[in-house]
Coordinates of C-alpha atoms (C1' of nucleotides) in Angstrom, one line a residue:
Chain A
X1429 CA -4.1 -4.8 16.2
X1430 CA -1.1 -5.4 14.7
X1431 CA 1.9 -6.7 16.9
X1432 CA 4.8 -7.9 14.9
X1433 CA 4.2 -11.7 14.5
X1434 CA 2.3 -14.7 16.2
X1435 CA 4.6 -15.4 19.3
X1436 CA 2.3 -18.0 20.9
X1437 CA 3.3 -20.0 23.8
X1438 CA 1.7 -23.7 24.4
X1439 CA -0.2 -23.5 27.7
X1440 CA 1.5 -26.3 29.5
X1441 CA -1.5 -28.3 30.9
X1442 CA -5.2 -27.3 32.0
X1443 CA -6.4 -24.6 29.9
X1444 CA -9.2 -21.9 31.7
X1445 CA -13.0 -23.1 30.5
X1446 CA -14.7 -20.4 31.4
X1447 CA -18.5 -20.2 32.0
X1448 CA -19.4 -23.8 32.6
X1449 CA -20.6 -25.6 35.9
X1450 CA -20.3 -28.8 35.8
X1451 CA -16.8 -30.0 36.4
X1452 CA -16.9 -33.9 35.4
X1453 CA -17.7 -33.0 31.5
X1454 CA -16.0 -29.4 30.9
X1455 CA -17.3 -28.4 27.6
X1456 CA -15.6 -25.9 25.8
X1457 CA -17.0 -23.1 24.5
X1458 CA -17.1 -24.0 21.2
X1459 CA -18.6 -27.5 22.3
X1460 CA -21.7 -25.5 24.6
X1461 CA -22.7 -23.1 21.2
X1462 CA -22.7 -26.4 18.8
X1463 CA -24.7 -28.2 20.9
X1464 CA -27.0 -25.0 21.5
X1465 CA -27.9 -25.6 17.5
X1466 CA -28.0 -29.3 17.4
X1467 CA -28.3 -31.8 20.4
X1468 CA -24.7 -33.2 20.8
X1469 CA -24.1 -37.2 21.9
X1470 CA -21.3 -37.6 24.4
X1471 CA -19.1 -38.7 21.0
X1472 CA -19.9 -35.4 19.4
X1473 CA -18.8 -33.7 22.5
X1474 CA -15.4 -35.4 23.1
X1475 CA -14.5 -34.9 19.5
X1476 CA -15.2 -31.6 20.3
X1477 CA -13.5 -31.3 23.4
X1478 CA -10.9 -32.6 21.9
X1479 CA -9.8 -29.4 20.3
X1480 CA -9.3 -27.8 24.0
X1481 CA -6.3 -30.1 24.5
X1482 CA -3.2 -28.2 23.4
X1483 CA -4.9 -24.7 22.7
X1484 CA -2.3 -21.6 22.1
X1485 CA -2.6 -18.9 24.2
X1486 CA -2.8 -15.3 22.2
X1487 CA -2.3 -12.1 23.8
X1488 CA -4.5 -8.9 23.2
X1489 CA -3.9 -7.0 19.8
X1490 CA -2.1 -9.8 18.7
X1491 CA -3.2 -11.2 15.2
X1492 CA -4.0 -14.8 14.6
X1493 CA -4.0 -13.9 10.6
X1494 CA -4.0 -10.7 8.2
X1495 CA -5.8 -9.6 5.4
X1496 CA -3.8 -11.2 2.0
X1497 CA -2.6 -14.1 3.8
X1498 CA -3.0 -17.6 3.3
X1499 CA -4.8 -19.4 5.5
X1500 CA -3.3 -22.5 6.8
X1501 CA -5.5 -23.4 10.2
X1502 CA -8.5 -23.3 11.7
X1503 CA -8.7 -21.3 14.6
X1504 CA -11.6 -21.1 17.2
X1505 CA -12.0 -19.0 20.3
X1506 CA -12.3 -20.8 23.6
X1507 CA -12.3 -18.2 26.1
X1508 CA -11.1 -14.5 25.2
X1509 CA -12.5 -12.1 22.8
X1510 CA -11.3 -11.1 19.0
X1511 CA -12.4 -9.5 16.0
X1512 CA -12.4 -9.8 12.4
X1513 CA -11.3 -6.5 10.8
X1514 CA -10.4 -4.6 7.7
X1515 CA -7.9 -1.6 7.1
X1516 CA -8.7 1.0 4.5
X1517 CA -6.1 2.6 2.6
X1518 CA -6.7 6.1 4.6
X1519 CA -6.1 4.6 8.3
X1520 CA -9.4 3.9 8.7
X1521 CA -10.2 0.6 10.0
X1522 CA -13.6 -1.2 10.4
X1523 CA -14.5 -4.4 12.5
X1524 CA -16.7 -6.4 11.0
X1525 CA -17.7 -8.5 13.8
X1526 CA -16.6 -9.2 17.8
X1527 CA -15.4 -12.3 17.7
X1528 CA -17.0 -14.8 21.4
X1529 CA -15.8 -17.7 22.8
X1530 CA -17.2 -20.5 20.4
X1531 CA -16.8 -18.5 17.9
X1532 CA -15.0 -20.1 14.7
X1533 CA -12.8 -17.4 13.3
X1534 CA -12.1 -17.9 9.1
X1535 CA -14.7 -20.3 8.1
X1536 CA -13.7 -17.8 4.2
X1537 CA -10.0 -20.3 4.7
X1538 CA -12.3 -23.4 3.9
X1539 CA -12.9 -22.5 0.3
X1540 CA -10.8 -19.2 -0.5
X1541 CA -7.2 -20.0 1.5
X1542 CA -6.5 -15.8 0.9
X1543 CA -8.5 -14.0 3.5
X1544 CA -10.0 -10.8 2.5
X1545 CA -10.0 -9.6 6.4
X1546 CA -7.8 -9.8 9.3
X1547 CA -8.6 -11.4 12.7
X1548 CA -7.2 -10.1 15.8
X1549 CA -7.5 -10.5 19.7
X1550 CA -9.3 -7.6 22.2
X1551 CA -7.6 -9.6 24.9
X1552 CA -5.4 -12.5 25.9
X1553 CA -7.2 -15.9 24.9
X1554 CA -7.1 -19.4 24.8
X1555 CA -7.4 -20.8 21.1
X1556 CA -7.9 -23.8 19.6
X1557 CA -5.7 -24.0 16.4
X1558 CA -6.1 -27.0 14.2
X1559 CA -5.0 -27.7 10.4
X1560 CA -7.5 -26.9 8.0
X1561 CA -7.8 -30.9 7.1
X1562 CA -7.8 -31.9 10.6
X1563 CA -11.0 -29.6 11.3
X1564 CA -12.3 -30.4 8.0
X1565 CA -12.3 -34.3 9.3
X1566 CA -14.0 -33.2 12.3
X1567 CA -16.8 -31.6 10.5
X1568 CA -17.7 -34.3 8.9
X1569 CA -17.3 -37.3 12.0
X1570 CA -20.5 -36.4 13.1
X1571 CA -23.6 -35.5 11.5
X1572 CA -24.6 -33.0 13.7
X1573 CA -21.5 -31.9 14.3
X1574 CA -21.3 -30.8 10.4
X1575 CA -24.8 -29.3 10.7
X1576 CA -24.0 -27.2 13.4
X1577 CA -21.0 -25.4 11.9
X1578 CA -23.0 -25.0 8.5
X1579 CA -25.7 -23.5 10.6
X1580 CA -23.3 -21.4 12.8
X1581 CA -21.8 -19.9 9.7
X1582 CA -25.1 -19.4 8.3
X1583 CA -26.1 -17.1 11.5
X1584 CA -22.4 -15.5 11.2
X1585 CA -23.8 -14.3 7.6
X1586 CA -26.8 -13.5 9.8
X1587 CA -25.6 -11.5 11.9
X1588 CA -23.3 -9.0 9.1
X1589 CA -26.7 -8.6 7.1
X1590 CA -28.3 -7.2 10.1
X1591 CA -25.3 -5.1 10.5
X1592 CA -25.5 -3.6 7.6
X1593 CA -28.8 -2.4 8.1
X1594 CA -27.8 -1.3 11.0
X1595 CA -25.0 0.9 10.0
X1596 CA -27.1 1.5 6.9
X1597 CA -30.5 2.9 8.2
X1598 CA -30.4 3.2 11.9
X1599 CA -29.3 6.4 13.6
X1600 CA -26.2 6.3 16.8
X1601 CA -28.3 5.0 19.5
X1602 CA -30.6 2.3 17.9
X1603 CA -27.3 1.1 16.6
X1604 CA -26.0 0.6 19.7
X1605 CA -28.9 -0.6 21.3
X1606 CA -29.3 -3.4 18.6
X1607 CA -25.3 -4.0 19.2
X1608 CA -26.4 -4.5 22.7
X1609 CA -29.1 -6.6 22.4
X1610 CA -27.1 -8.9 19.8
X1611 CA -24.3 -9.4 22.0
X1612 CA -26.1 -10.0 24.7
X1613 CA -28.2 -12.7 22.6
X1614 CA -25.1 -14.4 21.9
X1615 CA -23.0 -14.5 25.2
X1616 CA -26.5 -16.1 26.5
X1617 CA -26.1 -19.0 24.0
X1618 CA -22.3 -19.7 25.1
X1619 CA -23.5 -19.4 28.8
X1620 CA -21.6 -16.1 29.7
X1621 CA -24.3 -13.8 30.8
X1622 CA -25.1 -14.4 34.4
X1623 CA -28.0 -12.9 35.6
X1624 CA -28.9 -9.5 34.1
X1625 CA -24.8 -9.2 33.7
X1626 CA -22.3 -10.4 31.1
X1627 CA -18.5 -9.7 29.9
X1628 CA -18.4 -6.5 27.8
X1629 CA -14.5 -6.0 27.2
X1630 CA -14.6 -3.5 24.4
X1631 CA -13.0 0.1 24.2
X1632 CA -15.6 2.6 23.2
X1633 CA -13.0 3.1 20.3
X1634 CA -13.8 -0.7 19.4
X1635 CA -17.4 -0.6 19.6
X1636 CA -17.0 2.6 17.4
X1637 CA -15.2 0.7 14.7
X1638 CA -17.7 -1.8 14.5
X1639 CA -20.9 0.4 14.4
X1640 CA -19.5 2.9 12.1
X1641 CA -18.9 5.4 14.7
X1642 CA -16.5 7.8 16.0
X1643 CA -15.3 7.2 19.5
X1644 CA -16.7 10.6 20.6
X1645 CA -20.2 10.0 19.4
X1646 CA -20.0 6.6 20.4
X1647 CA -19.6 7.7 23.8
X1648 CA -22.2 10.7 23.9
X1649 CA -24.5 8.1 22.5
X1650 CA -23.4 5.7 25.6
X1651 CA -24.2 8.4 28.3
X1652 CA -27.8 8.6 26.3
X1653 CA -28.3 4.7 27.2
X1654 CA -26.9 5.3 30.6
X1655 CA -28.7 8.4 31.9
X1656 CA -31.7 6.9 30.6
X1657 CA -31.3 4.0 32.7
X1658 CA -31.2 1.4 30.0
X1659 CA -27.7 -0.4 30.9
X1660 CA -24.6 0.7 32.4
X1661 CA -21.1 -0.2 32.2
X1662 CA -17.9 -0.6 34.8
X1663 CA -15.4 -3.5 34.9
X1664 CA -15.5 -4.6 31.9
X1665 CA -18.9 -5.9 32.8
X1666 CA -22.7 -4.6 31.1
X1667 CA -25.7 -4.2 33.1
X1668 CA -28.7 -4.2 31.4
X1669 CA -31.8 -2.8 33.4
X1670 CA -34.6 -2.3 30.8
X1671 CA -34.4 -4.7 28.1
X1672 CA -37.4 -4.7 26.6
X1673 CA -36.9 -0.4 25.7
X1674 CA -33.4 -1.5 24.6
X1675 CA -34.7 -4.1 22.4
X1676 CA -37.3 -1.6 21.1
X1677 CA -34.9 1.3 20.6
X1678 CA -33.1 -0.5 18.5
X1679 CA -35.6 -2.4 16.9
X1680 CA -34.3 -6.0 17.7
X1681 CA -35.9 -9.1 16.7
X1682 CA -33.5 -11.7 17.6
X1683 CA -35.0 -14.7 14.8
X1684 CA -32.0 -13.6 12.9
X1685 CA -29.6 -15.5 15.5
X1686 CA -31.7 -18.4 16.6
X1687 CA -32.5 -20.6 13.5
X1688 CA -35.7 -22.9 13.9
X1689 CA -35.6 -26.4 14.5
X1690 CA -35.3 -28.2 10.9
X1691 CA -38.3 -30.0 9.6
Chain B
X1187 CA -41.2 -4.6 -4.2
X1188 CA -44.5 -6.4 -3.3
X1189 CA -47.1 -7.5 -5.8
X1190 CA -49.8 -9.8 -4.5
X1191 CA -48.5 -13.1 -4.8
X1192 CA -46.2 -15.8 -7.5
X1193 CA -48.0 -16.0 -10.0
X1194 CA -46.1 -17.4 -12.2
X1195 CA -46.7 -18.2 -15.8
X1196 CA -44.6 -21.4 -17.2
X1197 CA -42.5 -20.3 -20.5
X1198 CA -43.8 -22.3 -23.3
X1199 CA -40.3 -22.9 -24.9
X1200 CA -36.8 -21.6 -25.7
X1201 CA -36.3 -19.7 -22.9
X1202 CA -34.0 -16.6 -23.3
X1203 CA -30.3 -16.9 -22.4
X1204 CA -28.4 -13.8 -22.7
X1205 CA -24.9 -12.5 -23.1
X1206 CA -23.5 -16.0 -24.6
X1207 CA -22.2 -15.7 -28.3
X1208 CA -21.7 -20.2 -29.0
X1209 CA -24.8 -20.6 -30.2
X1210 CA -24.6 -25.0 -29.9
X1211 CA -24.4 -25.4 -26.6
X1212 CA -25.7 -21.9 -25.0
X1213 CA -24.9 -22.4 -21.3
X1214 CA -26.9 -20.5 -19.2
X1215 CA -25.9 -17.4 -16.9
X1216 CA -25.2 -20.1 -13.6
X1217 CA -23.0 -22.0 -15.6
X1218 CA -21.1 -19.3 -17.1
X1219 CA -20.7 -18.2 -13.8
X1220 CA -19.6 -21.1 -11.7
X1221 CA -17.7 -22.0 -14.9
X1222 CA -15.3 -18.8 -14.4
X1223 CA -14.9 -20.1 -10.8
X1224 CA -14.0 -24.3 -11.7
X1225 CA -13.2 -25.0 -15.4
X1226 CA -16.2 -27.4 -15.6
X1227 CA -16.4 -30.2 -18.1
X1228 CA -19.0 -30.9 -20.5
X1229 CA -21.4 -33.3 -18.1
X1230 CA -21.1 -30.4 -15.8
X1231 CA -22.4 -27.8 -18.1
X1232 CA -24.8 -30.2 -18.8
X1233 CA -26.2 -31.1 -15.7
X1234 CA -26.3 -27.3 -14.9
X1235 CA -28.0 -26.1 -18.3
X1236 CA -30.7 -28.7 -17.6
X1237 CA -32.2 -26.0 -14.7
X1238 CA -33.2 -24.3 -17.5
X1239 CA -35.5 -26.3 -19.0
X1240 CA -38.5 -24.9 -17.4
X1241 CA -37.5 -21.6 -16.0
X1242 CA -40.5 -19.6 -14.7
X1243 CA -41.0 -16.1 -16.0
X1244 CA -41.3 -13.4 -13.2
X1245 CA -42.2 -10.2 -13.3
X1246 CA -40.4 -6.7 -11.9
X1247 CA -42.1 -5.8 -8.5
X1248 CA -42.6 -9.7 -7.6
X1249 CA -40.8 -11.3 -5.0
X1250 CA -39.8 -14.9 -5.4
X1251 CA -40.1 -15.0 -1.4
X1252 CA -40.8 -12.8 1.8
X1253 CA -39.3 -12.3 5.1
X1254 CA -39.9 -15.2 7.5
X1255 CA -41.1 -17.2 5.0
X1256 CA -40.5 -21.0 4.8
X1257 CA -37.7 -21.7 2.0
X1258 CA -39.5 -24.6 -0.3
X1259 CA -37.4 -23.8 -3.4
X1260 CA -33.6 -22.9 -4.3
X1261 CA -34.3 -20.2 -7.1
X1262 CA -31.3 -18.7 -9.8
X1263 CA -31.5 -16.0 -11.8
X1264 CA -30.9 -16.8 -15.4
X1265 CA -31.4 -13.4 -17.1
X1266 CA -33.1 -9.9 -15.4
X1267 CA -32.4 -8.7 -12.4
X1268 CA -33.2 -8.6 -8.8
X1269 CA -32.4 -8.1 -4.7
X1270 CA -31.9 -9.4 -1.6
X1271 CA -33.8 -6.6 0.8
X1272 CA -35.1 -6.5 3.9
X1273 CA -37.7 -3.6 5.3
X1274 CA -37.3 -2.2 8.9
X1275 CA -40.4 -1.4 10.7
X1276 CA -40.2 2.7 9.9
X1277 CA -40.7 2.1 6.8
X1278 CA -37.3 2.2 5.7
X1279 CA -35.7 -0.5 3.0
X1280 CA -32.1 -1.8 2.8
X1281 CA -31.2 -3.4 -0.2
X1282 CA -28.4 -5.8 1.1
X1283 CA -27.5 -7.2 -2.9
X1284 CA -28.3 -6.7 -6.2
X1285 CA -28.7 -9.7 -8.2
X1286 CA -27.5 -10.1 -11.3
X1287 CA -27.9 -13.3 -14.0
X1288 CA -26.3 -16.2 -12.7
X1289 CA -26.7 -16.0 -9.3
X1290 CA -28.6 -18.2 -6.5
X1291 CA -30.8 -16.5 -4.4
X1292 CA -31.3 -18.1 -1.2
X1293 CA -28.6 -19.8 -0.4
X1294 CA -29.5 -19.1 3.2
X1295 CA -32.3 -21.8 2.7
X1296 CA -30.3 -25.0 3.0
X1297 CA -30.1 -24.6 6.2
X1298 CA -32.6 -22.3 8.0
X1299 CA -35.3 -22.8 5.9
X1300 CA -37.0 -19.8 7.8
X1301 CA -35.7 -16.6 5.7
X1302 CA -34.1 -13.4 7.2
X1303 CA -34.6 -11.1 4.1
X1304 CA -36.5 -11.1 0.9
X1305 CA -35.7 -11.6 -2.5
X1306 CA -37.6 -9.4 -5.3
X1307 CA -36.8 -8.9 -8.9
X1308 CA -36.2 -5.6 -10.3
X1309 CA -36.7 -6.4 -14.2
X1310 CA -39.0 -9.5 -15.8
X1311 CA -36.5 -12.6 -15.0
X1312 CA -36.2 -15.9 -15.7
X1313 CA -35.7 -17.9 -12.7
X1314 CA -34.8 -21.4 -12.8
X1315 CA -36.5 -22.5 -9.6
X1316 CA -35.7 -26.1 -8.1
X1317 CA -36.8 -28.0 -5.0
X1318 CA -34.2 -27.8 -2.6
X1319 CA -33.3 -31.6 -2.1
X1320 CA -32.8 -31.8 -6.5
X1321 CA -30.5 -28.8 -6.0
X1322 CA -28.6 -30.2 -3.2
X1323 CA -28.3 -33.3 -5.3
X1324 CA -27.4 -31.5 -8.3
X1325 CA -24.7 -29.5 -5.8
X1326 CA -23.2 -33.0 -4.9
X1327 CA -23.4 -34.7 -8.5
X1328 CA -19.9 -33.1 -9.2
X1329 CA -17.0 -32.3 -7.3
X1330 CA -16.5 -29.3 -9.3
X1331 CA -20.0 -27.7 -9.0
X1332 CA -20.2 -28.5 -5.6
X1333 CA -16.9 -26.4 -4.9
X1334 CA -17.8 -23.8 -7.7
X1335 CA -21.4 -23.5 -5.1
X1336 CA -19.0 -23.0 -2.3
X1337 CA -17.4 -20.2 -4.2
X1338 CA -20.0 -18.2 -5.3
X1339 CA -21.5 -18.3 -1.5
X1340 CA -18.2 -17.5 -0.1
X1341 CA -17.5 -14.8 -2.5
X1342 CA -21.2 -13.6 -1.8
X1343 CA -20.3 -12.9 1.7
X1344 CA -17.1 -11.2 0.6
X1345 CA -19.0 -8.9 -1.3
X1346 CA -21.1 -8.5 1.7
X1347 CA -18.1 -7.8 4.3
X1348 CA -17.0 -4.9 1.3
X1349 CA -20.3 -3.4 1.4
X1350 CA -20.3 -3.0 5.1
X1351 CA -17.2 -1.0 5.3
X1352 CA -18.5 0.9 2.1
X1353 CA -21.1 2.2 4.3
X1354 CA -19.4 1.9 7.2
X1355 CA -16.4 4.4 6.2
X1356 CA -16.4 5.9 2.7
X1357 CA -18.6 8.9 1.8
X1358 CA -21.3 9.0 -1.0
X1359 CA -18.9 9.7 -3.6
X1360 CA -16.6 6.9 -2.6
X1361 CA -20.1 4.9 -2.0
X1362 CA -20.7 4.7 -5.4
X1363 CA -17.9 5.1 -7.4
X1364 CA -17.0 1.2 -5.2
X1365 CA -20.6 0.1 -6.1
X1366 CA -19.8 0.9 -10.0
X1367 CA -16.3 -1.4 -10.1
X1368 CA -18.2 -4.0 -8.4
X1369 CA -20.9 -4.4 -10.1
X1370 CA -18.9 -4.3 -13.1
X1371 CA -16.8 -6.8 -12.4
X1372 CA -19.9 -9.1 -11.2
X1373 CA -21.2 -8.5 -14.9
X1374 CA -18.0 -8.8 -16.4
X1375 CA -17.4 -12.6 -14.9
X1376 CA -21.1 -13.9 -16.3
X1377 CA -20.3 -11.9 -19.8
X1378 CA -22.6 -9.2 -19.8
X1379 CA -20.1 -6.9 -20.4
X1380 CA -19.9 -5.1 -23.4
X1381 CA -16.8 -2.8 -24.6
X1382 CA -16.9 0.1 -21.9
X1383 CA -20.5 -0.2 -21.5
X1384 CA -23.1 -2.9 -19.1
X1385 CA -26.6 -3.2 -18.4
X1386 CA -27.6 -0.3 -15.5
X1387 CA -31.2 -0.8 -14.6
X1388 CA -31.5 0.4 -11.4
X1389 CA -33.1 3.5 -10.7
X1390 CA -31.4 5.9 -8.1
X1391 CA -33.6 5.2 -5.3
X1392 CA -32.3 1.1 -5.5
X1393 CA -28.9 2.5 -6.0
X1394 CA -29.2 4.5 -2.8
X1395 CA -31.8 1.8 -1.0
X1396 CA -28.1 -0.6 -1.3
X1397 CA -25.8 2.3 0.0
X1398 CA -27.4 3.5 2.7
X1399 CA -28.2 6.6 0.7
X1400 CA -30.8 9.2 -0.1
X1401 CA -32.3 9.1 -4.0
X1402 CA -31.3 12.5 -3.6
X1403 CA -28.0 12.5 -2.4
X1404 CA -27.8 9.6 -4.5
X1405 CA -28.9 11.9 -7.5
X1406 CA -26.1 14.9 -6.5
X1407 CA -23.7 12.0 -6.5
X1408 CA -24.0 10.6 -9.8
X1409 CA -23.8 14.2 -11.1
X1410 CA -20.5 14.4 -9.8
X1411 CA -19.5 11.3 -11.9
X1412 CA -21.0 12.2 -15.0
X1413 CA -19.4 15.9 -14.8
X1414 CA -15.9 14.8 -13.9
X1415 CA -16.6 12.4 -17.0
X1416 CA -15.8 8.9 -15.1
X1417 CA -19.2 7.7 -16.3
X1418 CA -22.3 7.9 -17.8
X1419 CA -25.6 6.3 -18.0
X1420 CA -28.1 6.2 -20.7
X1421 CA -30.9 3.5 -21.4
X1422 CA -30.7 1.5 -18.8
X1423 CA -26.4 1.3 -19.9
X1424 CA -23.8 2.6 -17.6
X1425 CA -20.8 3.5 -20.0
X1426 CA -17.6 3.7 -17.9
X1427 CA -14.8 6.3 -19.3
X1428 CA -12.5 6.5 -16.9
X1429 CA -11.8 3.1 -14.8
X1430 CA -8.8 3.2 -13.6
X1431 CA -9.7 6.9 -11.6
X1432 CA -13.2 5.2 -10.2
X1433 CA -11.3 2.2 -8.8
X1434 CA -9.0 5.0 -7.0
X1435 CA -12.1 7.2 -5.8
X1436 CA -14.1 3.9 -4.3
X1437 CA -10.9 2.1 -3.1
X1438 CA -12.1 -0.6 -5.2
X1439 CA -9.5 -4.1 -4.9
X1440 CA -11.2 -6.7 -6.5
X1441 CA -9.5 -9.3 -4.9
X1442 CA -12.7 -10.4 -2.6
X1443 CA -14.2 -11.2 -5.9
X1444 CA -11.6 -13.9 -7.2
X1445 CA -10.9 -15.8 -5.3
X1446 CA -7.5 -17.3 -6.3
X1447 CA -7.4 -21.1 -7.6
X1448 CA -6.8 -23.5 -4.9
X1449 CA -3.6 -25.5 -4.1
Chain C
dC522 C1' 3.9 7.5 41.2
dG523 C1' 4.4 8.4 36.6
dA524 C1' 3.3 6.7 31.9
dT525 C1' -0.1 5.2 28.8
dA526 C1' -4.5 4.0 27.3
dG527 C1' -9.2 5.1 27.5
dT528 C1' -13.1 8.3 28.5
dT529 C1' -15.3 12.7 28.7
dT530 C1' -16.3 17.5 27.3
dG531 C1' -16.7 21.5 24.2
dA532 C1' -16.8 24.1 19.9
dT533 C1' -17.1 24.0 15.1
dA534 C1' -17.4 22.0 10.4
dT535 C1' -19.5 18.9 7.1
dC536 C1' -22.0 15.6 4.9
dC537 C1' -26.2 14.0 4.3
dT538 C1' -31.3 14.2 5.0
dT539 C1' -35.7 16.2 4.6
dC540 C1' -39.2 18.6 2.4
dA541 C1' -41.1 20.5 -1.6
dA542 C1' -41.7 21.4 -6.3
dA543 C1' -40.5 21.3 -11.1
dA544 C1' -38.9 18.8 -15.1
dC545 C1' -38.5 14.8 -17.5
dC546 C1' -39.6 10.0 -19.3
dT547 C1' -42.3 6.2 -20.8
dG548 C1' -46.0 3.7 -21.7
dT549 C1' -51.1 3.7 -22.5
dG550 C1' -55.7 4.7 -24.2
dG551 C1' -58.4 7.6 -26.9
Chain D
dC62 C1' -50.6 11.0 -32.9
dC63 C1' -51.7 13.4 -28.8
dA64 C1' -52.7 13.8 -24.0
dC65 C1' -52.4 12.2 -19.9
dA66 C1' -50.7 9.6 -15.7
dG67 C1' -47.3 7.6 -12.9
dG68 C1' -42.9 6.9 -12.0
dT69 C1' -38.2 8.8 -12.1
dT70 C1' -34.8 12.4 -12.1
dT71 C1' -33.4 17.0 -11.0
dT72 C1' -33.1 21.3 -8.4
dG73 C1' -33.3 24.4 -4.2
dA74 C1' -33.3 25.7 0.6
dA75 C1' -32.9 24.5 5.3
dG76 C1' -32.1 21.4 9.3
dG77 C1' -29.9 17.6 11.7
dA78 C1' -26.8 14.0 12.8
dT79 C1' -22.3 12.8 13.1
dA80 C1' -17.3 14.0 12.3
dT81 C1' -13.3 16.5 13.5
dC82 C1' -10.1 18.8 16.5
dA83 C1' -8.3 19.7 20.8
dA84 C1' -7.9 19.4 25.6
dA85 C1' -9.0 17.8 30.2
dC86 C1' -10.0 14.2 33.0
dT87 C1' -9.7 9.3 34.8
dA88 C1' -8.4 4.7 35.1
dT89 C1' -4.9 1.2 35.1
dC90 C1' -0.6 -1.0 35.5
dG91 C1' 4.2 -1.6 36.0

DNA sequence: CGATAGTTTGATATCCTTCAAAACCTGTGG
DNA sequence: CCACAGGTTTTGAAGGATATCAAACTATCG
């Protein structure tokens, strides 16, 4: 998580949109999980979409930014996976939330400009970069483009408060199970699950890091989950077989993630 | 944490602001606060002090709202005390934030409008309570308490990112000794400091319900404290004697408090 | 095919919880 | 002014969940 500098190369042409079928209007990512909160027009989507055009490809454990700096851009996942982390002083670290394509990474740059975490890549990715005024001005072309990333970084808030029961009250394996179930909640809303399937990239060290785990227990609780017959893991890829017990396990109630329709 | 319902008595007159020495123009707690974040002029102050006019008096135990509620009001605390908490289904409670004069509780609202957590009030408050189309307008009526809002939201997630990683990776002793500095510093910024000394009016079991801990463990902790003479607490007053060592048991940085001024 | 990162297993230590009871406050009514 | 009740703090003893340390095993990738 912490290669020497940003050493990004522009993606010549075409960048990989992953997860979407229909070729004449390739949304990005971040396009499909807007839209997912508020109905998009076609405008709101190309203004969007827009952001897809020159993306910078990052390589895993690369950093986009680190704790102390000064932000200067936006930056938004469009395919790839990331984190935003902290570092203690005794070589501890702690992730304070996997990072999705769609996902917006320093929405704190907005108002603060010195972020108070870092944010770094599990693997290679594709990522829009944009200056902070630029994105500002898109935010506020649309209305429901500006509605959507308020509510987006509403649920982002969301999802840490859950987290922090989580870590706070829950033993090893409803943690986990509630990780399970959240991620899998939110890879459905980008359209990356496919069938009972989706992407699960993380080291068992990573997952660790993020439900205040050491990798050993992390993976004793795993084999729990596994031998039970609740989900199972190879490739890169999660299973789940029974998730209704997995959502009760870990006592998930996804309203957290889903906001209502407004009034 | 869950009397019957708001019943809420309307103070008659002069409600009680706290902590502020001017005695011509005695800006209440959310001013004082968003003042320390955007030097606001006198219209500003102004158009903030005016929430005060009718605050509503609560009492401890009550909750201003429930989980899953319907958000109808933007409420602030103007003095007393309260949290942000949400109960799990065993019967657990995780206090996610204390909530101290001067801050908004349901931020959360302008958006969702369905709440994720609860807010109750650990001490008889005054709350200035607002629908949430005047606050909004009262949020846009200035540049500078619109960005001061932004702020105190962003820092409020700050504070929650910190929290997690308190729980996440320090022990009890660290736990707390970062809850002390932090809450200190909150006071400190609205004024409520006084010498070496602030208001302390949790009991253990909140203290512990917000770090994840045991009233018990809680209890052993503190002791620790007190006997290695860092702190004491007396009356509802937490007396701190030895700051500097508390910020270097907690790993306490209070950077993702202040946020630095803006270019 | 060897190097490196990630996973798995085992044994032991520690921190924190749980349960239970006593001591201590604080406010209230007689 | 005292006695009493309820909540809060304190203490003790024992159990459990997770960490720590160390080593073997397994993938993966140049």
């Amino acid at each position: 998580m912490n290669k020497p500098a940003l050493a990004w190369r522009r993606l010549p042409s075409s960048p990989l949109t992953s997860g979407n079928s229909d070729p004449a209007t390739p949304d990005c990512a971040l396009t499909r999980k807007f839209d997912s909160f508020v109905r998009l027009d076609a405008t709101d989507r190309d203004l969007l979409n827009a952001l897809v055009r020159e993306p910078l490809l990052g390589t895993a454990g690369q950093d986009l930014f680190q704790e102390g700096e000064q932000a200067e851009h936006a930056y938004a996942l469009l395919d790839g996976w990331g984190c935003r982390y902290k570092n203690l002083g005794n070589g501890k670290r702690q992730i304070i939330n996997f990072l999705i394509p769609g996902d917006i990474c320093d929405v704190y740059a907005f108002v603060s400009r010195k972020m108070d975490y870092s944010v770094g890549l599990l693997t290679d990715a594709n990522v829009a970069v944009s200056s902070l005024s630029n994105f500002w001005d898109l935010l506020w072309s649309s209305p429901r483009i500006g509605q959507a990333f308020f509510r987006s970084t509403i649920i982002d808030e969301g999802i840490l408060r859950e987290r922090l029961v989580s870590i706070a009250r829950r033993n090893a394996l409803e943690r986990l199970s509630h990780f399970v179930c959240e991620m899998w909640a939110r890879l459905q809303r980008v359209g990356l699950t496919v069938g009972d399937t989706a992407p699960f990239p993380f080291t068992q060290e990573q997952i660790g890091d993020t439900l205040g785990l050491t990798a050993v227990h992390l993976n004793r609780t795993l084999q729990i989950l596994r031998t039970q017959g609740l989900i199972s893991v190879q490739n890169r890829t999660l299973r789940i077989h029974d998730p209704k017990q997995l959502r009760e396990i870990g006592g998930f109630d996804s309203s957290y993630l889903s906001i209502e329709e407004m009034a």
